[in-house]
Amino acid sequence: MTPDLSLVELSWLAMAAYAVHILEEYTFDWRDWARGVIGLPVEWTDFYVTNAVVVALGIAQGMLAPTLPWAPLTYAALMVINAVFFHILPFVATRGRFSPGLVTAVVLFLPLGIAMFAAAVAEGRLDASISVGAAIGGALLMASPVVMLKLKDKPYFVQRR
């Protein structure tokens, strides 16, 4: 990433990167990979809804970036966590089995996520509380659909009774 891009500009590039990432995951059958490798009970409808939310969050963080740096930095943390824990580590753990989304995670998510934090530092928009909040927010955003998928078939949550 070029150092002259602002956090605002990078936030919109992050949204575009996520769109390309979703396309890669869909094209290479992330659903079946997630079922087989990480044991997620995921359907395509889950994939569509979750990624629609991610796109909406991407638009929101881009719009909020000029005044609320924690919004794009939370999105950046989400991208880095997604790249590391849902693509790179499973690739390593399975000794090289391709993870749909791996290419965009490595080529786009990691550099953009790091560049967004670097831009926030360069602009004087990053402090310890924003860093910690973004990391926690990104982790919660990444974990929430996984937790909901694991809970949805538990008796308390089943609506078809």
mmCIF file of C-alpha atoms in Angstrom:
data_model
loop_
_atom_site.group_PDB
_atom_site.id
_atom_site.type_symbol
_atom_site.label_atom_id
_atom_site.label_comp_id
_atom_site.label_asym_id
_atom_site.label_seq_id
_atom_site.Cartn_x
_atom_site.Cartn_y
_atom_site.Cartn_z
ATOM 1 C CA MET A 1 0.000 0.000 0.000
ATOM 2 C CA THR A 2 1.246 3.446 -0.769
ATOM 3 C CA PRO A 3 1.829 5.537 2.348
ATOM 4 C CA ASP A 4 -0.012 8.545 0.940
ATOM 5 C CA LEU A 5 -3.440 6.880 1.100
ATOM 6 C CA SER A 6 -5.580 8.122 3.963
ATOM 7 C CA LEU A 7 -7.518 5.970 6.399
ATOM 8 C CA VAL A 8 -10.682 7.046 4.599
ATOM 9 C CA GLU A 9 -9.365 5.968 1.202
ATOM 10 C CA LEU A 10 -8.060 2.697 2.619
ATOM 11 C CA SER A 11 -11.413 2.026 4.282
ATOM 12 C CA TRP A 12 -13.122 2.083 0.890
ATOM 13 C CA LEU A 13 -10.419 -0.115 -0.599
ATOM 14 C CA ALA A 14 -11.074 -2.535 2.281
ATOM 15 C CA MET A 15 -14.733 -2.676 1.299
ATOM 16 C CA ALA A 16 -13.748 -3.449 -2.292
ATOM 17 C CA ALA A 17 -11.262 -6.082 -1.085
ATOM 18 C CA TYR A 18 -13.990 -7.764 0.937
ATOM 19 C CA ALA A 19 -16.197 -7.906 -2.156
ATOM 20 C CA VAL A 20 -13.430 -9.660 -4.097
ATOM 21 C CA HIS A 21 -12.839 -11.970 -1.116
ATOM 22 C CA ILE A 22 -16.513 -12.965 -1.059
ATOM 23 C CA LEU A 23 -16.330 -13.721 -4.770
ATOM 24 C CA GLU A 24 -13.288 -15.955 -4.244
ATOM 25 C CA GLU A 25 -14.971 -17.808 -1.378
ATOM 26 C CA TYR A 26 -18.144 -18.353 -3.370
ATOM 27 C CA THR A 27 -16.362 -19.426 -6.552
ATOM 28 C CA PHE A 28 -14.201 -22.017 -4.808
ATOM 29 C CA ASP A 29 -17.024 -23.413 -2.604
ATOM 30 C CA TRP A 30 -16.253 -22.036 0.834
ATOM 31 C CA ARG A 31 -19.386 -23.718 2.220
ATOM 32 C CA ASP A 32 -18.178 -27.246 1.590
ATOM 33 C CA TRP A 33 -14.665 -26.351 2.746
ATOM 34 C CA ALA A 34 -16.044 -24.856 5.987
ATOM 35 C CA ARG A 35 -18.137 -27.944 6.607
ATOM 36 C CA GLY A 36 -15.310 -30.362 5.939
ATOM 37 C CA VAL A 37 -12.313 -28.565 7.399
ATOM 38 C CA ILE A 38 -13.536 -26.420 10.280
ATOM 39 C CA GLY A 39 -16.796 -28.226 11.000
ATOM 40 C CA LEU A 40 -19.158 -25.288 10.570
ATOM 41 C CA PRO A 41 -22.785 -26.319 9.947
ATOM 42 C CA VAL A 42 -23.126 -23.644 7.268
ATOM 43 C CA GLU A 43 -25.566 -23.377 4.366
ATOM 44 C CA TRP A 44 -25.320 -21.064 1.377
ATOM 45 C CA THR A 45 -28.093 -18.903 2.850
ATOM 46 C CA ASP A 46 -25.914 -18.385 5.942
ATOM 47 C CA PHE A 47 -23.039 -17.380 3.673
ATOM 48 C CA TYR A 48 -25.223 -14.908 1.749
ATOM 49 C CA VAL A 49 -26.731 -13.263 4.818
ATOM 50 C CA THR A 50 -23.443 -13.044 6.703
ATOM 51 C CA ASN A 51 -21.673 -11.512 3.734
ATOM 52 C CA ALA A 52 -24.528 -9.084 3.102
ATOM 53 C CA VAL A 53 -23.977 -7.872 6.665
ATOM 54 C CA VAL A 54 -20.219 -7.613 6.040
ATOM 55 C CA VAL A 55 -20.886 -5.506 2.930
ATOM 56 C CA ALA A 56 -23.270 -3.256 4.888
ATOM 57 C CA LEU A 57 -20.649 -2.888 7.617
ATOM 58 C CA GLY A 58 -18.075 -2.116 4.942
ATOM 59 C CA ILE A 59 -20.193 0.694 3.559
ATOM 60 C CA ALA A 60 -20.858 2.018 7.064
ATOM 61 C CA GLN A 61 -17.178 1.984 8.057
ATOM 62 C CA GLY A 62 -16.243 3.789 4.852
ATOM 63 C CA MET A 63 -18.802 6.477 5.535
ATOM 64 C CA LEU A 64 -17.818 6.785 9.198
ATOM 65 C CA ALA A 65 -14.054 6.770 8.600
ATOM 66 C CA PRO A 66 -13.688 10.579 8.431
ATOM 67 C CA THR A 67 -15.020 11.072 11.957
ATOM 68 C CA LEU A 68 -14.870 7.706 13.757
ATOM 69 C CA PRO A 69 -11.512 5.968 13.231
ATOM 70 C CA TRP A 70 -12.573 2.989 15.337
ATOM 71 C CA ALA A 71 -15.069 1.981 12.621
ATOM 72 C CA PRO A 72 -12.575 1.314 9.803
ATOM 73 C CA LEU A 73 -10.025 -0.045 12.263
ATOM 74 C CA THR A 74 -12.578 -2.552 13.554
ATOM 75 C CA TYR A 75 -13.184 -3.570 9.930
ATOM 76 C CA ALA A 76 -9.404 -3.832 9.437
ATOM 77 C CA ALA A 77 -9.158 -6.052 12.515
ATOM 78 C CA LEU A 78 -12.009 -8.198 11.174
ATOM 79 C CA MET A 79 -10.110 -8.645 7.899
ATOM 80 C CA VAL A 80 -6.838 -9.567 9.621
ATOM 81 C CA ILE A 81 -8.565 -12.009 11.998
ATOM 82 C CA ASN A 82 -10.454 -13.545 9.079
ATOM 83 C CA ALA A 83 -7.223 -13.919 7.097
ATOM 84 C CA VAL A 84 -5.211 -15.453 9.916
ATOM 85 C CA PHE A 85 -7.743 -17.675 11.702
ATOM 86 C CA PHE A 86 -10.054 -18.705 8.859
ATOM 87 C CA HIS A 87 -7.613 -18.977 5.966
ATOM 88 C CA ILE A 88 -3.896 -19.017 6.813
ATOM 89 C CA LEU A 89 -3.959 -21.190 9.953
ATOM 90 C CA PRO A 90 -6.357 -23.778 8.450
ATOM 91 C CA PHE A 91 -4.134 -23.876 5.330
ATOM 92 C CA VAL A 92 -1.106 -24.570 7.544
ATOM 93 C CA ALA A 93 -2.974 -27.017 9.817
ATOM 94 C CA THR A 94 -4.175 -29.049 6.831
ATOM 95 C CA ARG A 95 -0.680 -29.040 5.321
ATOM 96 C CA GLY A 96 -1.585 -26.977 2.300
ATOM 97 C CA ARG A 97 -5.222 -27.747 1.596
ATOM 98 C CA PHE A 98 -6.581 -24.710 -0.241
ATOM 99 C CA SER A 99 -8.957 -22.545 1.737
ATOM 100 C CA PRO A 100 -11.380 -20.595 -0.473
ATOM 101 C CA GLY A 101 -10.538 -16.960 0.248
ATOM 102 C CA LEU A 102 -6.869 -17.652 1.001
ATOM 103 C CA VAL A 103 -5.502 -15.680 -1.939
ATOM 104 C CA THR A 104 -7.450 -12.500 -1.199
ATOM 105 C CA ALA A 105 -6.805 -12.918 2.529
ATOM 106 C CA VAL A 106 -3.041 -12.902 1.963
ATOM 107 C CA VAL A 107 -2.849 -10.493 -0.974
ATOM 108 C CA LEU A 108 -5.532 -7.990 0.100
ATOM 109 C CA PHE A 109 -6.686 -8.417 3.714
ATOM 110 C CA LEU A 110 -3.317 -8.502 5.462
ATOM 111 C CA PRO A 111 -1.705 -5.598 3.589
ATOM 112 C CA LEU A 112 -4.846 -3.447 3.743
ATOM 113 C CA GLY A 113 -5.491 -4.201 7.414
ATOM 114 C CA ILE A 114 -1.925 -3.288 8.331
ATOM 115 C CA ALA A 115 -2.002 -0.206 6.082
ATOM 116 C CA MET A 116 -5.201 0.998 7.753
ATOM 117 C CA PHE A 117 -3.602 0.862 11.198
ATOM 118 C CA ALA A 118 -0.439 2.526 9.830
ATOM 119 C CA ALA A 119 -2.514 5.312 8.257
ATOM 120 C CA ALA A 120 -4.345 5.864 11.548
ATOM 121 C CA VAL A 121 -0.991 6.175 13.312
ATOM 122 C CA ALA A 122 0.332 8.582 10.643
ATOM 123 C CA GLU A 123 -2.807 10.707 10.937
ATOM 124 C CA GLY A 124 -2.634 10.774 14.745
ATOM 125 C CA ARG A 125 -5.964 8.942 14.948
ATOM 126 C CA LEU A 126 -4.854 5.846 16.853
ATOM 127 C CA ASP A 127 -4.473 5.447 20.584
ATOM 128 C CA ALA A 128 -4.459 2.460 22.921
ATOM 129 C CA SER A 129 -8.206 2.472 23.542
ATOM 130 C CA ILE A 130 -9.002 2.589 19.812
ATOM 131 C CA SER A 131 -6.489 -0.211 19.146
ATOM 132 C CA VAL A 132 -7.929 -2.449 21.838
ATOM 133 C CA GLY A 133 -11.513 -1.589 20.916
ATOM 134 C CA ALA A 134 -10.877 -2.319 17.238
ATOM 135 C CA ALA A 135 -9.249 -5.666 18.042
ATOM 136 C CA ILE A 136 -12.094 -6.686 20.340
ATOM 137 C CA GLY A 137 -14.716 -5.406 17.893
ATOM 138 C CA GLY A 138 -13.118 -7.249 14.983
ATOM 139 C CA ALA A 139 -12.925 -10.462 17.010
ATOM 140 C CA LEU A 140 -16.572 -10.160 18.091
ATOM 141 C CA LEU A 141 -17.696 -9.482 14.530
ATOM 142 C CA MET A 142 -15.779 -12.524 13.297
ATOM 143 C CA ALA A 143 -16.991 -14.760 16.115
ATOM 144 C CA SER A 144 -20.659 -13.790 16.106
ATOM 145 C CA PRO A 145 -21.808 -15.647 12.963
ATOM 146 C CA VAL A 146 -19.745 -18.702 13.977
ATOM 147 C CA VAL A 147 -21.295 -18.753 17.448
ATOM 148 C CA MET A 148 -24.786 -18.274 16.015
ATOM 149 C CA LEU A 149 -24.239 -21.136 13.552
ATOM 150 C CA LYS A 150 -23.181 -23.397 16.422
ATOM 151 C CA LEU A 151 -26.212 -22.367 18.513
ATOM 152 C CA LYS A 152 -28.974 -22.287 15.904
ATOM 153 C CA ASP A 153 -29.859 -25.993 16.200
ATOM 154 C CA LYS A 154 -29.818 -26.053 20.005
ATOM 155 C CA PRO A 155 -33.323 -26.664 21.408
ATOM 156 C CA TYR A 156 -33.616 -23.229 22.997
ATOM 157 C CA PHE A 157 -33.078 -21.490 19.632
ATOM 158 C CA VAL A 158 -35.068 -23.780 17.331
ATOM 159 C CA GLN A 159 -38.232 -22.015 16.166
ATOM 160 C CA ARG A 160 -39.913 -24.874 14.298
ATOM 161 C CA ARG A 161 -41.662 -26.631 17.189
#
